[in-house]
Amino acid sequence: MATTLDVASTRVLDFTETNTDRLATVIETIAKTEKIMLMSGPGVSIACGLSYLDMDEQIIVQSGDSQYGSSLQNAFDDCSLLNTEAKSVSEDKLAAFNKYMVDLRIRARSAPMSIFHLLLQRTLREKRVMRCLTTSFDGLDQQPDSAIDEKVIRMYGDNRFLRCCMPLCPGIYSAEEAYIDDQLRSKGIVFCPPCTREAQKIKSQRLAAQSAAMRLLRPAVDIHLPTELQRVGDLRSEVMKEAKSCQLLLIVGLPLKSGEVYDLMRELASEVHHSYGAVVYVDNETIRGRNTSGIIDFHLQMDIEDFSSRILVEMDNHREMGHDINADPALELDQSEIWYEVMNNTLEPESSAQESEDTGPLCCLCGLSDPLCLTRCTKCSDYLCIPSIYGPYGKHKSCLVFGGYTGRRPDPLSTKSDKDDFICPWCWKHSEHGLYPHYVRPAPQMNVHMRDGTAPRMAMIIYYLDQFWPHAKHLCSLVKNRWQMYGWPSHVEPAKLEGLTRGQKLFPQCEWEVGTFDIFVIYLTHGLQNPPGYQLYHNKALAPVEFLKETLVPLHDIIGRSQHTHAIMMCCGHPLYSARHVKETQEWINNDGVVDVLLSFFNRKLAPAFMAGMIARMTTSLAGRETRWIRPIIVNTWLTDGVACGHSDSPTRERATASAEYV
């Protein structure tokens, strides 16, 4: 089973040229997804002509002859039915709040249907959307079928319904009682009709008077999650259970300012990610004030109506196309894998920088850099570490012990004298001074550069068909990490064969000097049998020589500046069974002078993953080597690789060689 990869940050996609293909892929995949958990907010209602609800907006409260302003946030908190003190709120503030909300209600009642709401109706009807959790309370998301409408969870309530603070208030639907809205618009204060009728039946005048303040109508809305959607709520547990079966959490027009909504979204995202799904956020505005790394995978920064229309078009196209008879059933992805493919099928160039040289004093054998534990050769200025009370090692682990072969015990005076006149074993002249008197620890086996030498450099291009992106990604990581371990500069750039154009130039940022680096060209494609050749992209294949010429055109400039060019065909070896094509390829290598070495594999069925480790080792083994060492190093690397050697037969072709050498 596939496993998701950690998303370092949210990938923002817009209509810029670099994101066009990626954006189209995400939209197409959304249209194909069969199980979606949807979250929406007030941003989806803007296309219907409704204004964006700003909680900092001021409403005017008329108190007698004076007026004062109150934020919409405070009005919601004071007048909410969830507020235990709501019954004691002043009638002036409640009237101002009711007038504001009735205006929103009347405008929403006559608002046209947006494209997003059409998309919502269709996806709910086709049972693609498991649940729709919305903070909008305008009621525009109401579904014609009451059974389907139950799938819509209005987290902040519903402005179309009015209730009072009486515990058993049944509430009223404002559209059925139009006169209520007219009274609220003019007066702002209206008593709840059903609860008032019940109060009139009470014989006690005192009890009836006490309930008067509680019988004032107000919209059944709030800006906090209800109890059933809190962490211990039954509805929240039910939603989380449904999210486990979803492949997509789609968030549309929902600001993440509320901590409660953000926590709910984060928990839903976690459940969807555990099912190998994705989280997509759609809004024109950037996400501010929230860290969405590892939570939201894609942010589609586009108009919500445009997004909805494109989804509807893709859904129609997908339905009309039906099953593609030309598609390979083995390559069709299951619903549980489609988002894994989209999320991780992004290969970025990898690079490693050259480590800066340590210019301070350090032991030339073990690298110890503590100056209190070092002694310096008077001839070559090399340093070796010696026993010291300040050192991290004991006497037996130091690289040098003064008088180690004389049998005398070192004392401070003799040690100081030895340090002043110290000569390292490489500068010691045995003909003049005799045997070396000091103990020197055997030098460890390590890879070191010669002094004043230049670290090797390498540029690699990985051509791959889209279906081989996991192998290309794996090889990129292996090569980059290996060169980084050595502290050598490298640049690895993947390039999809389906998007290759002759005018395209690769490695635009590579400004290394001529002759100071090697280049590797890796091919992850299909080796074909009838006729022999290599697949360039869907429905097109070329003969070996034509394939190499076509793919090396974008590399013409960098190959001309490189020291050596190595090409490796990580694919099946069917073209190698054609003597004519082998001869033509060898003649092209000899005469064209573009590729120095071409490494292929004889296998009729090759698993590219088995070759990745060997190729990564080969890049560092060939670094900075002369031409005469290339073939022996390739052979030795292949023979000493426990995986590649047992799963492949490898012919190597070099320039100016009459025939291939079969390993």
XYZ file of C-alpha atoms in Angstrom:
663
model
C 0.000 0.000 0.000
C 1.222 3.470 -0.830
C 2.139 5.878 1.915
C 1.714 9.615 1.823
C 4.712 11.882 1.811
C 5.059 14.787 4.185
C 4.049 18.061 2.590
C 6.583 20.719 3.558
C 4.247 23.620 2.754
C 0.958 24.413 1.077
C 1.393 24.615 -2.696
C -0.309 27.723 -4.073
C -1.637 27.303 -7.624
C -2.922 30.152 -9.771
C -3.236 30.903 -13.483
C 0.434 31.723 -14.028
C 2.214 29.817 -16.775
C 4.178 27.655 -14.356
C 1.023 26.456 -12.574
C -1.391 26.008 -15.487
C -0.853 22.276 -16.016
C -0.730 21.535 -12.307
C -3.937 23.496 -11.685
C -5.726 21.656 -14.495
C -4.626 18.308 -13.042
C -5.940 19.173 -9.577
C -9.306 20.350 -10.961
C -9.629 17.232 -13.112
C -8.884 15.009 -10.116
C -11.475 16.826 -7.981
C -14.066 16.103 -10.677
C -13.132 12.398 -10.588
C -13.201 12.057 -6.802
C -16.163 10.037 -5.572
C -16.092 10.779 -1.828
C -15.634 14.382 -0.713
C -15.903 16.120 2.640
C -16.831 19.749 1.929
C -16.373 22.824 4.108
C -17.629 26.210 2.919
C -17.956 29.716 4.262
C -19.404 33.127 3.489
C -17.080 33.521 0.506
C -19.373 31.338 -1.625
C -22.278 33.800 -1.245
C -20.492 36.817 -2.713
C -21.429 35.715 -6.247
C -25.086 35.805 -5.154
C -24.840 39.531 -4.431
C -24.444 39.211 -0.668
C -21.749 41.181 1.091
C -18.928 39.510 2.994
C -19.777 39.335 6.696
C -17.216 41.407 8.597
C -17.332 40.833 12.350
C -15.602 44.165 12.962
C -18.433 46.039 11.236
C -20.232 48.543 13.479
C -23.996 48.493 13.961
C -25.826 51.536 15.353
C -27.717 50.995 18.605
C -30.476 53.559 19.294
C -30.840 54.069 23.047
C -33.466 56.746 23.667
C -32.233 59.967 22.109
C -28.603 58.824 21.922
C -26.773 56.422 19.631
C -23.669 54.351 20.031
C -21.832 51.801 17.940
C -21.305 48.128 18.700
C -19.308 45.621 16.703
C -21.129 42.800 14.994
C -18.951 40.403 16.986
C -20.306 41.754 20.289
C -23.864 41.738 18.993
C -23.590 38.054 18.083
C -22.096 37.178 21.463
C -24.729 39.109 23.453
C -27.819 38.088 21.476
C -26.921 34.476 20.706
C -29.286 31.785 21.935
C -26.240 29.898 23.243
C -25.480 32.774 25.594
C -26.993 32.099 29.010
C -27.286 35.854 29.580
C -29.047 36.497 26.259
C -32.406 36.937 27.989
C -31.080 39.967 29.836
C -29.614 41.760 26.815
C -30.961 45.260 26.316
C -33.871 45.582 23.918
C -32.060 48.379 22.070
C -29.100 46.134 21.189
C -31.391 43.226 20.286
C -33.420 45.520 18.029
C -30.293 46.726 16.217
C -29.102 43.140 15.798
C -32.496 41.969 14.496
C -32.689 44.823 11.984
C -29.235 43.967 10.653
C -30.031 40.251 10.328
C -33.466 40.745 8.773
C -31.865 42.842 6.057
C -29.449 39.966 5.306
C -32.354 37.521 5.344
C -34.489 39.477 2.887
C -31.570 39.926 0.466
C -30.691 36.217 0.655
C -34.310 35.276 -0.054
C -34.212 37.047 -3.420
C -30.576 36.260 -4.286
C -29.910 34.252 -7.478
C -28.377 30.780 -7.382
C -24.584 30.778 -7.839
C -22.586 28.236 -9.844
C -21.092 26.910 -6.627
C -24.539 26.151 -5.211
C -25.418 24.355 -8.462
C -22.238 22.309 -8.048
C -23.191 21.577 -4.444
C -26.651 20.383 -5.462
C -25.230 18.076 -8.115
C -22.508 16.555 -5.951
C -24.954 15.946 -3.105
C -27.467 14.400 -5.498
C -24.798 12.114 -6.986
C -23.631 11.227 -3.446
C -20.118 12.530 -4.079
C -20.227 14.891 -1.097
C -20.589 12.944 2.131
C -21.147 16.033 4.279
C -21.164 19.778 3.726
C -20.120 21.776 6.780
C -20.761 25.477 6.271
C -20.457 28.602 8.381
C -22.877 30.437 6.067
C -26.283 31.004 7.655
C -28.022 32.622 4.659
C -29.750 29.352 3.660
C -28.685 29.505 0.001
C -27.335 25.967 0.304
C -30.779 24.501 1.005
C -31.438 21.357 -1.052
C -34.760 20.557 -2.757
C -34.813 17.076 -1.215
C -35.116 17.140 2.567
C -33.187 13.859 2.874
C -30.263 15.384 0.977
C -30.544 18.638 2.926
C -29.717 16.689 6.080
C -26.192 16.244 4.685
C -25.674 20.019 5.055
C -24.499 20.969 8.544
C -24.943 24.680 9.209
C -22.345 25.135 11.919
C -23.329 28.742 12.702
C -27.059 28.166 12.569
C -29.691 29.334 10.071
C -30.771 32.959 9.683
C -34.087 31.886 8.129
C -35.285 30.532 11.482
C -36.276 32.663 14.457
C -36.465 31.566 18.065
C -36.819 33.008 21.523
C -35.060 32.038 24.748
C -37.870 29.846 26.035
C -36.593 26.264 26.521
C -39.452 24.656 24.555
C -39.686 27.257 21.780
C -40.541 25.492 18.475
C -39.246 28.410 16.411
C -40.766 29.861 13.271
C -39.690 29.877 9.643
C -39.486 33.512 8.569
C -40.451 32.828 4.952
C -43.798 31.409 6.083
C -44.451 34.349 8.404
C -43.515 37.302 6.194
C -45.179 39.815 8.511
C -42.591 38.927 11.193
C -39.773 40.263 9.022
C -41.750 43.425 8.317
C -42.217 44.045 12.036
C -38.568 43.279 12.819
C -37.463 45.634 10.079
C -39.504 48.497 11.476
C -39.428 47.900 15.235
C -36.635 45.365 15.787
C -38.562 43.760 18.673
C -41.217 41.054 18.186
C -42.551 38.528 20.663
C -42.511 34.861 19.666
C -46.129 34.028 18.622
C -46.290 30.368 19.747
C -44.555 31.009 23.076
C -46.722 34.093 23.691
C -49.861 32.006 23.206
C -48.517 29.516 25.721
C -47.746 32.342 28.164
C -51.307 33.642 27.897
C -52.507 30.314 29.210
C -50.530 30.795 32.427
C -52.842 31.902 35.224
C -50.093 33.611 37.185
C -49.597 37.159 35.924
C -46.229 37.334 37.682
C -44.809 34.287 35.831
C -46.146 35.559 32.525
C -44.455 38.921 33.063
C -41.156 37.278 33.984
C -41.104 35.326 30.718
C -41.721 38.400 28.558
C -38.013 39.195 28.075
C -37.320 35.581 27.161
C -40.029 35.579 24.478
C -38.314 38.155 22.258
C -37.503 36.661 18.841
C -33.969 36.583 17.445
C -32.314 34.670 14.562
C -31.120 31.147 15.371
C -27.486 31.935 14.558
C -24.189 32.072 16.393
C -20.506 32.508 15.554
C -19.386 29.560 17.676
C -19.715 25.850 17.038
C -22.682 24.186 18.719
C -22.156 21.660 21.502
C -22.657 18.649 19.228
C -19.718 19.810 17.050
C -17.354 20.324 19.973
C -14.637 17.750 20.661
C -16.918 15.512 22.726
C -20.016 16.026 20.552
C -21.817 13.125 18.899
C -22.170 14.930 15.562
C -18.426 15.642 15.452
C -17.658 11.952 16.031
C -20.073 11.027 13.249
C -18.456 13.491 10.833
C -14.961 12.218 11.692
C -16.081 8.665 11.031
C -17.354 9.645 7.572
C -14.146 11.576 6.843
C -12.123 8.364 7.167
C -13.699 7.086 3.943
C -13.185 10.339 1.981
C -10.402 10.979 -0.526
C -10.731 14.768 -0.469
C -11.382 17.552 2.010
C -12.500 20.512 -0.107
C -12.546 23.907 1.638
C -14.228 26.711 -0.333
C -14.501 30.358 0.698
C -13.974 29.589 4.377
C -11.768 31.950 6.423
C -9.697 30.189 9.077
C -9.707 32.970 11.671
C -11.907 31.056 14.093
C -9.884 28.726 16.292
C -12.810 26.298 16.586
C -13.242 26.026 12.818
C -9.488 25.717 12.303
C -9.240 22.862 14.824
C -12.175 21.069 13.190
C -10.603 21.490 9.759
C -7.261 20.198 11.033
C -8.852 17.057 12.495
C -10.765 16.393 9.272
C -7.564 16.897 7.268
C -5.765 14.373 9.461
C -8.448 11.740 8.844
C -8.391 12.362 5.085
C -4.585 12.191 4.955
C -4.665 8.860 6.786
C -6.828 7.577 3.914
C -4.207 8.761 1.375
C -6.391 11.711 0.406
C -5.735 15.419 -0.081
C -6.885 18.758 1.331
C -7.652 21.515 -1.193
C -8.439 25.124 -0.241
C -10.167 27.388 -2.786
C -10.247 31.161 -2.383
C -8.925 34.249 -4.109
C -7.481 35.561 -0.868
C -4.263 34.304 0.661
C -4.384 32.350 3.916
C -3.275 34.681 6.696
C -2.493 34.066 10.327
C -2.525 30.269 10.131
C 0.228 27.718 9.591
C -1.190 25.284 7.032
C 2.011 23.322 6.362
C 1.246 19.627 6.417
C -2.500 20.358 6.657
C -3.585 21.955 3.363
C -1.918 20.433 0.317
C -3.112 22.805 -2.419
C -4.429 26.358 -2.314
C -6.228 27.154 -5.570
C -6.006 30.938 -5.642
C -8.850 31.567 -8.070
C -12.411 32.849 -8.226
C -14.860 30.432 -6.608
C -17.375 30.729 -9.451
C -14.668 30.039 -12.042
C -13.535 27.048 -10.012
C -17.089 25.697 -9.769
C -17.762 26.074 -13.488
C -14.524 24.273 -14.382
C -15.398 21.418 -12.031
C -18.836 21.065 -13.646
C -17.276 20.985 -17.125
C -14.780 18.318 -16.064
C -17.567 16.246 -14.507
C -19.527 16.424 -17.778
C -16.457 15.479 -19.813
C -15.671 12.568 -17.526
C -19.236 11.273 -17.798
C -19.345 11.609 -21.599
C -15.993 9.943 -22.148
C -16.925 6.946 -20.040
C -14.319 4.202 -20.154
C -11.414 4.848 -22.507
C -10.895 1.689 -24.567
C -7.303 2.728 -25.317
C -6.357 3.043 -21.641
C -4.278 0.330 -20.024
C -6.352 -1.170 -17.155
C -3.147 -1.901 -15.241
C -2.364 1.830 -15.152
C -5.808 2.977 -13.977
C -5.634 4.246 -10.421
C -8.037 3.302 -7.670
C -9.918 6.082 -5.880
C -7.678 5.579 -2.849
C -4.585 6.351 -4.959
C -5.586 9.187 -7.277
C -4.667 11.926 -4.816
C -1.445 10.221 -3.781
C -0.436 10.464 -7.447
C -1.357 14.146 -7.719
C 0.207 15.174 -4.401
C 3.545 13.443 -4.877
C 3.989 13.543 -8.650
C 5.972 16.762 -8.421
C 9.680 16.493 -9.064
C 11.776 19.510 -8.251
C 15.458 19.997 -9.148
C 17.805 18.828 -6.418
C 21.242 20.260 -5.699
C 24.060 19.988 -3.218
C 26.535 22.754 -2.432
C 30.250 22.377 -1.931
C 31.210 22.365 1.710
C 33.466 25.217 2.686
C 36.988 24.171 3.571
C 37.951 24.321 7.232
C 40.819 26.813 7.292
C 41.506 26.470 11.006
C 44.029 24.040 12.526
C 42.902 20.411 12.612
C 44.513 16.998 12.805
C 45.294 15.742 9.311
C 44.380 12.167 10.329
C 41.275 12.367 12.528
C 40.095 15.966 11.996
C 40.281 17.043 15.660
C 40.158 20.869 15.716
C 40.950 21.720 19.362
C 44.157 23.860 19.204
C 45.112 22.826 22.770
C 45.441 19.219 21.584
C 47.402 19.866 18.364
C 51.066 20.081 17.442
C 52.368 21.507 14.188
C 55.039 20.164 11.856
C 57.859 22.669 11.394
C 58.353 21.551 7.781
C 54.939 21.172 6.107
C 52.717 22.866 8.746
C 50.479 19.790 9.103
C 48.792 19.253 12.464
C 48.555 16.045 14.507
C 46.668 15.581 17.774
C 48.560 14.667 20.962
C 47.451 13.588 24.470
C 46.185 16.519 26.510
C 44.193 17.070 29.671
C 41.893 19.248 27.535
C 41.362 16.648 24.847
C 38.281 14.419 24.454
C 40.384 11.273 23.945
C 42.742 9.254 26.090
C 46.398 8.679 25.354
C 45.795 5.518 23.339
C 43.384 7.319 20.966
C 45.599 10.265 20.056
C 47.120 10.213 16.588
C 50.603 11.110 17.947
C 52.411 10.260 21.207
C 55.784 11.927 21.751
C 58.553 9.406 22.450
C 56.188 6.532 21.990
C 59.008 4.225 20.883
C 61.722 5.470 23.268
C 60.254 4.012 26.419
C 60.495 7.275 28.368
C 57.551 8.815 30.179
C 56.606 12.180 28.675
C 56.931 15.171 30.996
C 55.867 18.789 30.433
C 59.387 19.996 29.606
C 60.148 17.257 27.099
C 56.683 17.632 25.576
C 57.231 21.370 25.065
C 60.624 20.700 23.475
C 59.174 18.035 21.201
C 56.373 20.385 20.127
C 58.819 23.159 19.261
C 60.984 20.849 17.104
C 58.251 18.517 15.850
C 58.617 16.966 12.395
C 55.790 14.823 11.046
C 56.562 11.272 9.797
C 56.079 12.350 6.175
C 58.786 15.034 6.439
C 61.145 12.945 8.613
C 64.408 12.024 6.845
C 65.452 8.601 8.051
C 68.864 8.869 6.377
C 69.746 11.842 8.569
C 67.806 11.281 11.790
C 67.346 7.516 11.928
C 64.147 5.824 13.083
C 61.100 7.921 13.853
C 60.881 8.281 17.650
C 57.201 9.106 18.069
C 54.171 6.846 17.947
C 51.792 7.662 15.078
C 48.370 6.092 14.903
C 47.613 4.358 11.563
C 45.737 6.702 9.235
C 42.056 5.748 8.824
C 40.739 4.877 5.383
C 38.848 7.911 4.124
C 38.077 9.947 1.013
C 40.034 13.192 1.038
C 40.812 15.810 -1.611
C 44.343 16.689 -2.495
C 45.478 20.019 -1.156
C 44.550 22.956 -3.296
C 42.481 20.578 -5.416
C 39.010 21.285 -6.814
C 36.045 19.236 -5.663
C 34.323 17.247 -8.444
C 31.094 18.599 -9.902
C 28.220 16.799 -11.525
C 25.058 17.743 -13.406
C 22.380 15.100 -14.000
C 19.258 15.210 -16.126
C 16.654 12.489 -15.574
C 14.302 12.037 -18.528
C 11.250 10.055 -17.448
C 7.813 9.062 -18.623
C 5.076 10.193 -16.272
C 4.368 6.654 -15.045
C 7.980 6.382 -13.828
C 7.876 9.473 -11.602
C 8.365 7.438 -8.367
C 11.595 5.952 -9.756
C 12.794 9.378 -10.910
C 12.021 10.906 -7.523
C 13.847 8.088 -5.749
C 16.912 8.460 -7.974
C 16.950 12.255 -7.490
C 17.001 11.826 -3.738
C 19.684 9.115 -3.795
C 22.082 11.059 -6.010
C 21.607 14.380 -4.232
C 22.104 12.846 -0.771
C 25.203 10.925 -1.857
C 26.888 14.010 -3.285
C 25.862 16.033 -0.260
C 27.451 13.396 1.984
C 30.743 13.854 0.127
C 30.431 17.637 0.287
C 30.628 17.941 -3.509
C 28.517 20.312 -5.633
C 25.867 18.722 -7.833
C 22.665 19.590 -9.645
C 19.977 17.020 -10.486
C 17.088 18.086 -12.706
C 14.141 15.832 -13.657
C 12.389 16.411 -16.975
C 9.200 14.722 -18.130
C 9.483 13.299 -21.652
C 5.834 14.149 -22.376
C 6.612 17.854 -21.920
C 9.923 17.909 -23.788
C 10.266 20.522 -26.523
C 13.172 21.120 -28.851
C 13.391 24.790 -27.879
C 13.562 23.982 -24.182
C 16.839 24.660 -22.353
C 17.723 22.737 -19.234
C 20.088 23.757 -16.426
C 19.577 27.505 -17.009
C 21.268 28.342 -13.682
C 24.348 26.171 -14.223
C 27.304 28.526 -14.656
C 30.193 26.174 -13.943
C 33.404 26.697 -15.866
C 34.120 24.688 -19.009
C 35.619 21.269 -18.318
C 35.053 21.344 -14.540
C 32.068 18.984 -14.327
C 30.625 15.745 -15.678
C 27.083 15.301 -16.930
C 24.868 12.234 -16.613
C 21.782 11.723 -18.793
C 19.378 9.128 -17.352
C 16.450 7.695 -19.333
C 13.438 6.175 -17.563
C 11.270 5.037 -20.448
C 10.215 1.871 -22.308
C 12.550 -0.136 -24.534
C 10.344 -1.429 -27.361
C 10.681 -4.553 -29.497
C 8.651 -4.177 -32.698
C 10.055 -2.000 -34.109
C 13.111 -1.596 -31.842
C 13.240 1.806 -30.196
C 12.463 3.866 -27.117
C 9.184 5.545 -26.166
C 9.342 9.336 -26.320
C 5.788 9.986 -25.162
C 2.303 8.556 -25.622
C 1.858 6.997 -29.089
C 5.344 7.984 -30.249
C 8.593 6.015 -30.225
C 11.891 6.582 -32.008
C 14.811 4.427 -33.088
C 17.732 4.493 -30.608
C 19.871 7.029 -32.479
C 16.929 9.311 -33.256
C 15.761 9.073 -29.658
C 19.176 10.125 -28.343
C 19.429 13.000 -30.816
C 15.940 14.268 -29.959
C 16.498 14.258 -26.205
C 20.028 15.700 -26.258
C 19.070 18.848 -28.193
C 18.017 20.777 -25.030
C 21.374 19.804 -23.463
C 23.540 20.995 -26.337
C 25.027 23.982 -24.476
C 25.824 22.242 -21.201
C 27.233 19.129 -22.906
C 29.595 21.360 -24.854
C 30.971 22.731 -21.572
C 31.198 19.410 -19.709
C 34.253 17.210 -19.272
C 32.521 13.843 -19.778
C 28.985 12.897 -20.807
C 27.530 9.607 -19.586
C 24.143 8.286 -20.746
C 22.295 5.469 -18.963
C 19.193 3.716 -20.322
C 17.191 2.559 -17.263
C 14.731 0.546 -19.336
C 14.170 -2.825 -20.964
C 16.839 -3.880 -23.437
C 14.735 -4.938 -26.440
C 16.535 -2.550 -28.857
C 19.868 -4.217 -27.956
C 18.716 -7.434 -29.627
C 18.776 -5.696 -33.011
C 22.306 -5.903 -34.449
C 21.585 -3.097 -36.911
C 20.509 -0.652 -34.225
C 23.442 -1.584 -31.977
C 25.825 -0.888 -34.848
C 24.130 2.408 -35.722
C 24.262 3.522 -32.095
C 27.954 2.658 -31.776
C 28.771 4.519 -34.997
C 26.825 7.533 -33.763
C 28.758 7.508 -30.468
C 32.062 7.328 -32.348
C 31.263 9.980 -34.944
C 28.963 12.453 -33.207
C 31.136 13.007 -30.146
C 28.249 13.960 -27.859
C 28.138 10.948 -25.534
C 31.311 9.410 -24.142
C 29.702 6.337 -22.576
C 26.298 4.695 -23.067
C 25.249 2.175 -20.416
C 22.274 -0.079 -21.168
C 20.719 -3.254 -19.793
C 19.997 -6.473 -21.686
C 16.993 -7.426 -19.576
C 13.748 -7.938 -21.462
C 11.993 -6.928 -18.241
C 13.961 -4.507 -16.078
C 12.970 -3.188 -12.653
C 14.483 0.343 -12.627
C 14.342 0.562 -8.830
C 17.033 -2.148 -8.613
C 19.446 0.038 -10.595
C 19.030 3.317 -8.686
C 21.518 2.577 -5.902
C 24.195 1.440 -8.340
C 23.794 4.555 -10.483
C 24.100 6.819 -7.436
C 27.346 5.052 -6.458
C 28.591 5.230 -10.022
C 28.243 9.016 -10.170
C 30.636 9.545 -7.257
C 33.008 6.780 -8.371
C 33.414 8.397 -11.802
C 33.782 11.920 -10.396
C 36.983 13.556 -11.614
C 38.303 10.363 -13.234
C 40.266 10.222 -16.462
C 38.738 8.605 -19.532
C 40.857 5.456 -19.266
C 39.326 4.671 -15.867
C 35.687 4.984 -16.902
C 35.109 1.421 -18.123
C 36.883 -0.354 -15.212
C 34.991 1.786 -12.694
C 31.623 1.049 -14.317
C 32.375 -2.673 -14.396
C 33.591 -2.691 -10.795
C 30.587 -0.696 -9.556
C 28.188 -3.079 -11.273
C 29.966 -6.199 -9.995
C 30.116 -4.971 -6.400
C 26.451 -3.961 -6.245
C 24.553 -6.789 -4.587
C 21.196 -5.784 -6.090
C 21.966 -4.536 -9.613
C 24.423 -7.316 -10.442
C 21.892 -10.002 -9.615
C 19.050 -8.396 -11.572
C 20.680 -7.115 -14.767
C 23.052 -7.773 -17.648
C 24.872 -4.604 -18.546
C 26.623 -3.718 -21.841
C 28.797 -0.599 -21.905
C 29.512 1.267 -25.126
C 32.286 3.821 -25.348
C 33.417 6.234 -27.988
C 35.953 4.863 -30.504
C 35.135 1.264 -29.551
C 34.219 -1.027 -32.387
C 31.753 -3.119 -30.399
C 30.105 -3.254 -27.021
C 31.740 -4.870 -24.049
C 29.276 -7.182 -22.354
C 29.667 -7.467 -18.611
